[in-house]
Short mmCIF file of N, CA and C in Angstrom, two decimals:
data_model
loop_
_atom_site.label_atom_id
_atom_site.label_comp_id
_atom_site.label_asym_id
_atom_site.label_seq_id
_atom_site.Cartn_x
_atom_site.Cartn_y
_atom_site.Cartn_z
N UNK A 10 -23.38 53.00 156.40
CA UNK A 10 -23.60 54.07 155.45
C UNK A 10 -23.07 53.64 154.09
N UNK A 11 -24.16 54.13 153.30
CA UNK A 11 -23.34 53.70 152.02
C UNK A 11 -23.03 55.14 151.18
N UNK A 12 -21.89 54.90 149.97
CA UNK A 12 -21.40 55.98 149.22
C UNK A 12 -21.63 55.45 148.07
N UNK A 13 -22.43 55.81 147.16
CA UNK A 13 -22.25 55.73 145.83
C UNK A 13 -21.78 56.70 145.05
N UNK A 14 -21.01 56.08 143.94
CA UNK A 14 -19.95 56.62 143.35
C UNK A 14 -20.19 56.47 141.86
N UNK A 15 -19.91 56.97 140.56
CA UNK A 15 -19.71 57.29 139.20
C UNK A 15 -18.74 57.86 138.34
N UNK A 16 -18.29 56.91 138.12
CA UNK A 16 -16.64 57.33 137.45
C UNK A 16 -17.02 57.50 135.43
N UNK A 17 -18.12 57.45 135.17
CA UNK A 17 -18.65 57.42 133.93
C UNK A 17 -18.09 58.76 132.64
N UNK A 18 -17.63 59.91 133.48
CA UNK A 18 -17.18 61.04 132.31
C UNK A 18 -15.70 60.94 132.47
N UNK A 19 -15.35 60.66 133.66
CA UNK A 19 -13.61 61.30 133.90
C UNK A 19 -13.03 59.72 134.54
N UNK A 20 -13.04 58.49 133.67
CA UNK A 20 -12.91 57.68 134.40
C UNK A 20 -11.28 57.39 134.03
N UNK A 21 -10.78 57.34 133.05
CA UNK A 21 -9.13 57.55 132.39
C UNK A 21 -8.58 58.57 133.44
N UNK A 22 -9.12 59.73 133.63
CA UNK A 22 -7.81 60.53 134.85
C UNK A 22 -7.70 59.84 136.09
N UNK A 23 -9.46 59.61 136.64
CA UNK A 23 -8.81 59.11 138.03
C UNK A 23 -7.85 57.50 137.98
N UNK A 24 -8.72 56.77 136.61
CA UNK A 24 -7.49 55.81 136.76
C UNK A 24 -6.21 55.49 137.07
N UNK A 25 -5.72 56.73 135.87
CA UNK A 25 -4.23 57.52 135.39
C UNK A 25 -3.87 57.68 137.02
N UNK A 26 -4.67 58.79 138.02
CA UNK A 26 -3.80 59.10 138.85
C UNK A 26 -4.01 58.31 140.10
N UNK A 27 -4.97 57.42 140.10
CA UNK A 27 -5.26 56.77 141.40
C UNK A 27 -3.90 55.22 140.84
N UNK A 28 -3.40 54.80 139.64
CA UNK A 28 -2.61 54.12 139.72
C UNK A 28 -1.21 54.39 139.60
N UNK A 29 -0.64 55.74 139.89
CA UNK A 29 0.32 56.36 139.93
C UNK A 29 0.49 56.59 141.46
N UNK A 30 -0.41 56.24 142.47
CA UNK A 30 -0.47 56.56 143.50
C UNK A 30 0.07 54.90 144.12
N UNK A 31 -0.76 54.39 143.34
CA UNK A 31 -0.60 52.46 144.23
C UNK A 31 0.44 52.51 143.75
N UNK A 32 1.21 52.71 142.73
CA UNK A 32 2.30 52.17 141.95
C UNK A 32 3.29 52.73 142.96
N UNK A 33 3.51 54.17 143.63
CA UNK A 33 4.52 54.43 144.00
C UNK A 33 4.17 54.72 145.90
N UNK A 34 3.15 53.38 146.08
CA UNK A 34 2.57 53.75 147.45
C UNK A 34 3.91 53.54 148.71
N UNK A 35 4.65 52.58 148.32
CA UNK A 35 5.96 52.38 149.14
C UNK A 35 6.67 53.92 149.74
N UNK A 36 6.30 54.59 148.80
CA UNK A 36 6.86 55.90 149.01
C UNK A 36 6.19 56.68 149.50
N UNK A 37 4.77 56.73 149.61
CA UNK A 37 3.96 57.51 150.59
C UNK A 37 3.78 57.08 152.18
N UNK A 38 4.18 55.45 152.17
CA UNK A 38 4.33 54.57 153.36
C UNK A 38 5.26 55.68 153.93
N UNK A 39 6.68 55.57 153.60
CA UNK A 39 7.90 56.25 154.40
C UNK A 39 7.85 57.36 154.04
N UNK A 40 6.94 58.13 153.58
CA UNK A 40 7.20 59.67 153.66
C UNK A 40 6.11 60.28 153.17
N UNK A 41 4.70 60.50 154.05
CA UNK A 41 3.81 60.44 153.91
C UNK A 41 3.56 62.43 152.72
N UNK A 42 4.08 62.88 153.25
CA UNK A 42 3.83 64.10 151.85
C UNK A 42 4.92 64.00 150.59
N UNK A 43 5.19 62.64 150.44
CA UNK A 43 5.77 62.65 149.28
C UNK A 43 4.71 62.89 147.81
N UNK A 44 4.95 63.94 147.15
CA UNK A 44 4.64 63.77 146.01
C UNK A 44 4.54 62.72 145.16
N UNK A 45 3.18 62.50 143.92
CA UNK A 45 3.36 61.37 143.50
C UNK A 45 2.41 62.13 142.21
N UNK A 46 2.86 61.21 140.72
CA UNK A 46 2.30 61.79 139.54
C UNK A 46 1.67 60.87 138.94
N UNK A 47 0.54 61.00 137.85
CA UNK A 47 0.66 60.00 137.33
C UNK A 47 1.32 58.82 136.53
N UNK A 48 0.22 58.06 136.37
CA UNK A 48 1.05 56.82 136.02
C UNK A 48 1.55 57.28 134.40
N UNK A 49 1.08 58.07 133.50
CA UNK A 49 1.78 58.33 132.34
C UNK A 49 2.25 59.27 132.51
N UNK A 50 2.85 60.06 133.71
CA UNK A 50 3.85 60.84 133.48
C UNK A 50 5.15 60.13 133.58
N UNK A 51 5.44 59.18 134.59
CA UNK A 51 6.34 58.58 134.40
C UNK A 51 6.69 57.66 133.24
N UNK A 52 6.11 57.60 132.61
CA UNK A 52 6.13 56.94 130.99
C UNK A 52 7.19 58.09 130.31
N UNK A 53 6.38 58.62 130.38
CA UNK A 53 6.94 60.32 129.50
C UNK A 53 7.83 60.73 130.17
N UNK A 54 8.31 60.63 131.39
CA UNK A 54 9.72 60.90 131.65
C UNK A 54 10.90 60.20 131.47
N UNK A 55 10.78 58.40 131.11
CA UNK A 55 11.05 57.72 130.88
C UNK A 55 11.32 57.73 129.17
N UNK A 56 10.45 58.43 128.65
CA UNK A 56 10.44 58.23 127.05
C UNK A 56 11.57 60.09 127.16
N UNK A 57 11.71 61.16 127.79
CA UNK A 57 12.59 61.68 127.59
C UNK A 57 13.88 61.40 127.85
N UNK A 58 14.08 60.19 128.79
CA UNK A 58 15.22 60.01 128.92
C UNK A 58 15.85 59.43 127.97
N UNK A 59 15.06 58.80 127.14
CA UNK A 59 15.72 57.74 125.91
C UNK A 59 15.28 58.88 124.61
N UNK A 60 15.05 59.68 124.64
CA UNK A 60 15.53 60.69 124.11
C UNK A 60 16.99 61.69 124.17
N UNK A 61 17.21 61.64 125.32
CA UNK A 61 18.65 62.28 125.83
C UNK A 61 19.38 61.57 125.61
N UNK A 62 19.03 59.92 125.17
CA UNK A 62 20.16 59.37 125.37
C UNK A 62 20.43 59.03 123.98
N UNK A 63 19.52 59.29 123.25
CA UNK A 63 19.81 59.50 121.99
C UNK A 63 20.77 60.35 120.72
N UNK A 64 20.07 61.97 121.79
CA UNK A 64 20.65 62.92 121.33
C UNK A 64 22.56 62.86 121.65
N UNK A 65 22.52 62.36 122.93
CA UNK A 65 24.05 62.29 123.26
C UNK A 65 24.90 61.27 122.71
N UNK A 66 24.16 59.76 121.92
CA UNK A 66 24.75 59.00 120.94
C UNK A 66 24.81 59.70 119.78
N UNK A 67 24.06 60.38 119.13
CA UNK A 67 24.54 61.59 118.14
C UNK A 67 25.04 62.54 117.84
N UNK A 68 25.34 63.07 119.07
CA UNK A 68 26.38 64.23 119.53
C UNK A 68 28.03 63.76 119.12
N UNK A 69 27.97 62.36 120.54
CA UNK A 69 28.85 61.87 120.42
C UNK A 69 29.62 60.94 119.06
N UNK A 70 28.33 60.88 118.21
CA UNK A 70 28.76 60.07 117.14
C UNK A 70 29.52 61.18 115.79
N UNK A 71 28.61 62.61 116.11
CA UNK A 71 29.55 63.49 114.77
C UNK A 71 30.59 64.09 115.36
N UNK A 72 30.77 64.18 117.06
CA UNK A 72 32.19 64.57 116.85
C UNK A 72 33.21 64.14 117.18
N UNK A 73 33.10 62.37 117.71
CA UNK A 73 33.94 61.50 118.20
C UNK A 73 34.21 60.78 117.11
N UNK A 74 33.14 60.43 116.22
CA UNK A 74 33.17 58.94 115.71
C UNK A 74 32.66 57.50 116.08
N UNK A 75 32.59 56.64 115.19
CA UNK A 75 31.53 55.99 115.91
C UNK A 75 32.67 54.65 116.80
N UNK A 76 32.37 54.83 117.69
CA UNK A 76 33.10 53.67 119.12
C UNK A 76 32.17 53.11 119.21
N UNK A 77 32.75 52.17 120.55
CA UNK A 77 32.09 51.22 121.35
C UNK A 77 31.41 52.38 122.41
N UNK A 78 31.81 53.12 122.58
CA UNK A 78 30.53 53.82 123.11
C UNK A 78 28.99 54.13 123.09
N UNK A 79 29.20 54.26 121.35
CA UNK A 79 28.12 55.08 120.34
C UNK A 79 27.50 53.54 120.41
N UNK A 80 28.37 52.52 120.36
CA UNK A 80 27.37 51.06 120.14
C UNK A 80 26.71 50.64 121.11
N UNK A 81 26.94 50.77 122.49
CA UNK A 81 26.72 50.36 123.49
C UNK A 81 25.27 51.84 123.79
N UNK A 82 25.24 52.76 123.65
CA UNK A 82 24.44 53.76 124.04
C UNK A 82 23.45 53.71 123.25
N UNK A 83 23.47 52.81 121.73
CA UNK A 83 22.53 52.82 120.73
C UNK A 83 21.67 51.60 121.40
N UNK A 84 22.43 50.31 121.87
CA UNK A 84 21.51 49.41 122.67
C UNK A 84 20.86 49.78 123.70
N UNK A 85 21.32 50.77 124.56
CA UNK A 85 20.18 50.86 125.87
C UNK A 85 19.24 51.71 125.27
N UNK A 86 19.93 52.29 124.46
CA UNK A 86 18.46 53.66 123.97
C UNK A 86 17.62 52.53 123.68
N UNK A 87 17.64 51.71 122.52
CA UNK A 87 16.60 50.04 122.23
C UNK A 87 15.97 49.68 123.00
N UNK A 88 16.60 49.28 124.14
CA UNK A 88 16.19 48.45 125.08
C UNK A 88 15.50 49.26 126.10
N UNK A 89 15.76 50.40 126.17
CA UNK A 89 14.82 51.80 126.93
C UNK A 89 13.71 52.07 126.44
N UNK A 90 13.83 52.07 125.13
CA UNK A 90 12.54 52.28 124.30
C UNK A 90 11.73 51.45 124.15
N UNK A 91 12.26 49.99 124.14
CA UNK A 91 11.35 48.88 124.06
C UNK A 91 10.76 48.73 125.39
N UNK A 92 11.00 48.57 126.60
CA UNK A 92 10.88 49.27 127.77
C UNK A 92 9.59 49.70 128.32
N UNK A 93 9.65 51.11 127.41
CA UNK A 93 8.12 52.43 127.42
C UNK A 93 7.41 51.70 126.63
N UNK A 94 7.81 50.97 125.39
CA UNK A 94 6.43 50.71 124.50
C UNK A 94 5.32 49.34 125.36
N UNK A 95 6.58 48.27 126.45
CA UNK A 95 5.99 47.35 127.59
C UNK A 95 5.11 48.33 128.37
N UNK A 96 5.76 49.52 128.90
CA UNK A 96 4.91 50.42 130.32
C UNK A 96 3.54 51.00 129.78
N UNK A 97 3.16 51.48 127.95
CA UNK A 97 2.24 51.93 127.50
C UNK A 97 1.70 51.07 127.84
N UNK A 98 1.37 49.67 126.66
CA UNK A 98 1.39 48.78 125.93
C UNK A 98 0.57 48.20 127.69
N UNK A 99 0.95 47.86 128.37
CA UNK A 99 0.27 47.20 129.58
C UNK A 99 -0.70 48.53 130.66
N UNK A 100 -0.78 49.80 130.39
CA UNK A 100 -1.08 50.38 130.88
C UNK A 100 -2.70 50.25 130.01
N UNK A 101 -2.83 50.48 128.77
CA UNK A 101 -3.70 50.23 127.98
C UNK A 101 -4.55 49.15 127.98
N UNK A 102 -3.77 48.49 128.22
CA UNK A 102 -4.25 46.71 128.87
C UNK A 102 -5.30 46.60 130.38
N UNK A 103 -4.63 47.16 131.24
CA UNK A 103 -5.16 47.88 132.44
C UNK A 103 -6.48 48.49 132.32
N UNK A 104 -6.28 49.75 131.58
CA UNK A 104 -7.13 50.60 130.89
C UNK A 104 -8.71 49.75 130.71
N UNK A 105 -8.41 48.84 129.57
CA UNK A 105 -9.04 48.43 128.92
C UNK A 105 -10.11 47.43 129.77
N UNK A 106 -9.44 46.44 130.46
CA UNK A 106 -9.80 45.70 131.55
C UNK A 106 -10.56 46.17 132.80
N UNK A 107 -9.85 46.98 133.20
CA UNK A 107 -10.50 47.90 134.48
C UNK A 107 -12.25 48.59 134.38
N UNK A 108 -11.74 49.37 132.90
CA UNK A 108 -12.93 50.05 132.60
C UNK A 108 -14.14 49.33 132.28
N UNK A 109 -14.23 48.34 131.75
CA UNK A 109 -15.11 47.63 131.34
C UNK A 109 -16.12 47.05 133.07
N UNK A 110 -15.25 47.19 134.23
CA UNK A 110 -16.22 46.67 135.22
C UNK A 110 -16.36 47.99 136.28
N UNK A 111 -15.32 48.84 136.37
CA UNK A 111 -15.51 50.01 137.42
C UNK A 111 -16.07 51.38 137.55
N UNK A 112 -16.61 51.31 136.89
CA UNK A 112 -17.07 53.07 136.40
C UNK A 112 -18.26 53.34 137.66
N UNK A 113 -18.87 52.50 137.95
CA UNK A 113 -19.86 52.61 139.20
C UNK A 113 -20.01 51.56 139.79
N UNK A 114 -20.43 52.57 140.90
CA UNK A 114 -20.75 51.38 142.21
C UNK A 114 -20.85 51.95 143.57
N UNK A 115 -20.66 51.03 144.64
CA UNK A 115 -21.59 51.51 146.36
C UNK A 115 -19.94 51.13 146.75
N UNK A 116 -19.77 52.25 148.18
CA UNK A 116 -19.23 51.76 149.05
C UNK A 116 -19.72 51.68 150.51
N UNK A 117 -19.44 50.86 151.06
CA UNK A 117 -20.44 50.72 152.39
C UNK A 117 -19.33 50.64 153.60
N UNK A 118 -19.43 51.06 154.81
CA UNK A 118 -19.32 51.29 155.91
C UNK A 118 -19.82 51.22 156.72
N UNK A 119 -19.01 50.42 158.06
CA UNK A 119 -19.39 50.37 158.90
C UNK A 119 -18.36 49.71 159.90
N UNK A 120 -18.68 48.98 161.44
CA UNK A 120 -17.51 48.67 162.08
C UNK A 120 -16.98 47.60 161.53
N UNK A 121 -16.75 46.61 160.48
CA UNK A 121 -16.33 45.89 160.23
C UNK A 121 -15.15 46.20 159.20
N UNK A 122 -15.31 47.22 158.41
CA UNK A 122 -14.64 47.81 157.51
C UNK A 122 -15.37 48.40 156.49
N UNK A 123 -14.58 48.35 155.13
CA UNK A 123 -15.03 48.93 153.96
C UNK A 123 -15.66 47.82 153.22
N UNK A 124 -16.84 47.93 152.87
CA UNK A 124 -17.29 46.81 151.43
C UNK A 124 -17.18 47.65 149.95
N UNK A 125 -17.20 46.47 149.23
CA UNK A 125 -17.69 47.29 148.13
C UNK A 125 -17.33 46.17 147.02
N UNK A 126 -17.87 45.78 146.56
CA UNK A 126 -18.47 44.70 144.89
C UNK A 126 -18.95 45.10 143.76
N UNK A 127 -17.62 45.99 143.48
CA UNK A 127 -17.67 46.17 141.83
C UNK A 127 -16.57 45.45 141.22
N UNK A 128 -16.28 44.45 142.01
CA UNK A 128 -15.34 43.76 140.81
C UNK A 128 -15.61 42.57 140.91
N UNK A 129 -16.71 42.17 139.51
CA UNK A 129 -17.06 41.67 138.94
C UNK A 129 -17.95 40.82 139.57
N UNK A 130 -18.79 41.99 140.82
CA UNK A 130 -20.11 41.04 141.61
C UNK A 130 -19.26 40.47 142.65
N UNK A 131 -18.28 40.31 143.23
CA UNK A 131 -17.43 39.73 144.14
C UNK A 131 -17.07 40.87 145.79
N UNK A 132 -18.26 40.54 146.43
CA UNK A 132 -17.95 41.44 147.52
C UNK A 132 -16.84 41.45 148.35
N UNK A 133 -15.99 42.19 148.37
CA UNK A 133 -14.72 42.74 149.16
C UNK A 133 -14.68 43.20 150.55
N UNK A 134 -14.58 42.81 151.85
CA UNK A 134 -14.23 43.21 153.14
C UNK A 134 -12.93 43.94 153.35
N UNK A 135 -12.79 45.25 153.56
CA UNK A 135 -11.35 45.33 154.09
C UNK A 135 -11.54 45.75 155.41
N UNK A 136 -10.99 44.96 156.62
CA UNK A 136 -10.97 45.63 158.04
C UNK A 136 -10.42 47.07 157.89
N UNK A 137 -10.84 47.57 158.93
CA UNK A 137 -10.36 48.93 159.23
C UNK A 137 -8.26 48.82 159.33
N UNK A 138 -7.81 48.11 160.15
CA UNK A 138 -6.53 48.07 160.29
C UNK A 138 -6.25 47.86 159.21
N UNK A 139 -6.37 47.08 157.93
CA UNK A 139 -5.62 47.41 156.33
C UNK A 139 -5.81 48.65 155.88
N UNK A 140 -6.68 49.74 156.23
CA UNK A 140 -6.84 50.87 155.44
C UNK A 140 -5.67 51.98 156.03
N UNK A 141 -4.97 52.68 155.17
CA UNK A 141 -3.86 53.04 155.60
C UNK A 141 -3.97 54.45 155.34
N UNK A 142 -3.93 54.55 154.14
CA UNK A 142 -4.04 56.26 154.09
C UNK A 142 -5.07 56.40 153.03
N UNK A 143 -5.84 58.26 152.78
CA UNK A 143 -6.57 58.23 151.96
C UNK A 143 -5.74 58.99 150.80
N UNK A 144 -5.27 59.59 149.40
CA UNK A 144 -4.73 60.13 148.95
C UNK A 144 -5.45 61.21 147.80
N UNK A 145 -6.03 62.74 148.34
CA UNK A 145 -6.45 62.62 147.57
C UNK A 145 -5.68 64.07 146.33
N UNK A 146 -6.10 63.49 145.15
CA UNK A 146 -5.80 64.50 144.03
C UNK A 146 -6.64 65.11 143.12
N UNK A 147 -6.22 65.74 142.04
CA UNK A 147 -7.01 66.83 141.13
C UNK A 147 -8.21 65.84 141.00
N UNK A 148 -7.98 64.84 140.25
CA UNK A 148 -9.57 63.92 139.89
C UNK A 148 -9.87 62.51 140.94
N UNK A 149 -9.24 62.23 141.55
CA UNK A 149 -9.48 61.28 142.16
C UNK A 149 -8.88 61.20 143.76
N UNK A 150 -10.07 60.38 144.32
CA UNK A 150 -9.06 59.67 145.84
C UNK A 150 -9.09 58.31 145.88
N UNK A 151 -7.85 57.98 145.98
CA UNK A 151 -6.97 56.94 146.39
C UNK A 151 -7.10 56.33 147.51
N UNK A 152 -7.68 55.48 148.17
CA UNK A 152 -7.69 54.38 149.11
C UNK A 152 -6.59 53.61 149.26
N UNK A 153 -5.31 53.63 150.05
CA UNK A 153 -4.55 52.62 149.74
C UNK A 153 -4.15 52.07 151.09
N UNK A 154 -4.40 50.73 150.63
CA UNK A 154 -4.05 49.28 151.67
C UNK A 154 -2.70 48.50 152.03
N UNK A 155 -3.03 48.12 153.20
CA UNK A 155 -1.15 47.67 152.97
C UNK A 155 -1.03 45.94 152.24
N UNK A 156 -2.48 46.02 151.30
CA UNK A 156 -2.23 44.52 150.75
C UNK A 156 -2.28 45.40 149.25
N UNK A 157 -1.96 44.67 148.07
CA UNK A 157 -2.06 45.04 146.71
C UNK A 157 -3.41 45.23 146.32
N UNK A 158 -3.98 45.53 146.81
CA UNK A 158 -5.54 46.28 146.27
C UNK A 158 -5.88 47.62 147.11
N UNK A 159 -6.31 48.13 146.26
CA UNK A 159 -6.36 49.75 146.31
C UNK A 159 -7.91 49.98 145.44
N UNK A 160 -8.23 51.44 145.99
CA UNK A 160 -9.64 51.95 145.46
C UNK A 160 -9.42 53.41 145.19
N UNK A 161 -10.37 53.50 144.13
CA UNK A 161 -10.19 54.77 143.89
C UNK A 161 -11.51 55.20 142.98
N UNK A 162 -12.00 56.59 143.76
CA UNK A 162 -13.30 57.28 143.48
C UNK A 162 -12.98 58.74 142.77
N UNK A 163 -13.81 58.94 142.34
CA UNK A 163 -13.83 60.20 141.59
C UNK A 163 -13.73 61.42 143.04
N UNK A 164 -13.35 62.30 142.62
CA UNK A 164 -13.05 63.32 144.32
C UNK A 164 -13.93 64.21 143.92
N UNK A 165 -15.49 63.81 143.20
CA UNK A 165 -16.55 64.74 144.05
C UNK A 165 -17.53 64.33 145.22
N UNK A 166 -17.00 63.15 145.83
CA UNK A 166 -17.59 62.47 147.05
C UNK A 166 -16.18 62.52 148.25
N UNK A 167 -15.58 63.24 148.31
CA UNK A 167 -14.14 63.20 148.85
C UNK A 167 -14.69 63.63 150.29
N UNK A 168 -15.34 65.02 150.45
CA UNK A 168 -15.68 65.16 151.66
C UNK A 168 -17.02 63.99 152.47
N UNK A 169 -17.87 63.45 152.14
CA UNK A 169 -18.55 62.07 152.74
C UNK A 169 -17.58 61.42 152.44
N UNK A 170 -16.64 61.05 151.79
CA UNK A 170 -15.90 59.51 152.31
C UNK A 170 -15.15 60.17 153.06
N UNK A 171 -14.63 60.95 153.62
CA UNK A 171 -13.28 61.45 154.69
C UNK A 171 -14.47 61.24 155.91
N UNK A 172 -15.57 61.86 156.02
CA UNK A 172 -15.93 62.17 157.64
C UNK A 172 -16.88 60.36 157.64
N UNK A 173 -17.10 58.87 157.04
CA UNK A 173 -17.53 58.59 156.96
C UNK A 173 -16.36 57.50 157.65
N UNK A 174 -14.91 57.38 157.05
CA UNK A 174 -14.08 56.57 157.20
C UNK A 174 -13.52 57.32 158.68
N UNK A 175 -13.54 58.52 158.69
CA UNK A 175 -12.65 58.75 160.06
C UNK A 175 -13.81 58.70 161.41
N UNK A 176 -15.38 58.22 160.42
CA UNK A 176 -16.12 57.67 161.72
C UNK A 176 -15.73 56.75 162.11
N UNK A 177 -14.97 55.98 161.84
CA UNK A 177 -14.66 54.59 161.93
C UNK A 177 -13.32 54.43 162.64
N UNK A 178 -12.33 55.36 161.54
CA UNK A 178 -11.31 55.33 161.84
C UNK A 178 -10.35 56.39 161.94
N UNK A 179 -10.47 57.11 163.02
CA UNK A 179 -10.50 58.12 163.54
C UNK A 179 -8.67 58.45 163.04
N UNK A 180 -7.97 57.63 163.33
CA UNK A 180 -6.52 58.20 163.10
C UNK A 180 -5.72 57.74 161.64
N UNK A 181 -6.63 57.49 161.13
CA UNK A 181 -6.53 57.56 159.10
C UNK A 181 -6.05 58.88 158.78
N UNK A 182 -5.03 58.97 157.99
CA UNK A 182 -4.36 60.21 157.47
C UNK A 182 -4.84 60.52 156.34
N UNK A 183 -4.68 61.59 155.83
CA UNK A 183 -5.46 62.16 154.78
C UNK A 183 -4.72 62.91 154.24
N UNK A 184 -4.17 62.76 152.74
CA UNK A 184 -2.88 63.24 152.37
C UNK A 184 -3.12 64.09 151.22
N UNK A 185 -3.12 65.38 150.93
CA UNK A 185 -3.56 66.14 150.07
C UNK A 185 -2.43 66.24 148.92
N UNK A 186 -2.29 65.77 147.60
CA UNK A 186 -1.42 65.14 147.08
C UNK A 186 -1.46 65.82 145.82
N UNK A 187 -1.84 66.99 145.27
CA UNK A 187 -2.28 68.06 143.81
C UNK A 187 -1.33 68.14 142.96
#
């Protein structure tokens, strides 16, 4: 059976959240309803923290004075910040790269596993035993493998890929993740 798929209007969210999912898949391994956000929220939680840590080198600087404290808290804030501008800065990179080959394409099924050759004309086999869980969220589902490659479709084909993969592979978990 095949699934074709079109990521062409909303292809930045499912990116956003289908790589917030691989990124923190270790954690859905050992605790399968763990919550997971996207990948620029953790940016932005990361960029408030070096905000706090700002505000508290300035706190501390008008009513202490300036120490080795205030000096040492002014470098990690730097080095925190320089940090987020690496986590954008390569996310964009990602972005940029990704989009240019994935926006459409087939996935196919059957007993051998999953196919599917949208990256870059290079057909992909994954046996059934690498496919681990499905994850799905507001714009996207998440395919994730226990090797570093992962898939991810827009979630208005969510119900045919669930009854298509658990033809196959009947004790695949399915993790509702919003």
């Amino acid at each position: 059976m095949k699934i074709k798929y079109d990521m062409s209007k909303n292809y930045l969210k499912c990116y956003n959240e289908a790589l917030g999912v691989a990124t923190h898949k270790k954690k859905i391994f050992k605790n399968h309803n763990s919550k997971t956000h996207t990948y620029t929220y953790y940016g932005w939680l990361y960029l408030g923290i070096v905000i706090l840590i700002i505000l508290i080198n300035y706190i501390s600087y008008i009513t202490v004075g300036y120490g080795w404290i205030n000096h040492i808290m002014s470098y990690l804030g730097l080095l925190i910040l320089l940090a987020i501008i690496i986590y954008f800065v390569l996310f964009g990179i990602r972005c940029y790269y990704s989009k240019c080959r994935l926006k459409k394409g087939t996935f196919c099924f059957d007993e051998e596993g999953i196919k599917n050759d949208s990256y870059m004309g290079i057909e992909m086999l994954f046996r059934w035993n690498k496919i681990k869980y499905i994850v799905v969220k507001k714009h996207s589902i998440t395919i994730l493998t226990d090797t570093p490659v992962f898939f991810f479709l827009n979630v208005d084909v969510k119900d045919e890929l669930i009854k298509e993969i658990q033809k196959y592979k009947k004790d695949i978990e399915v993790i509702e993740n919003k």
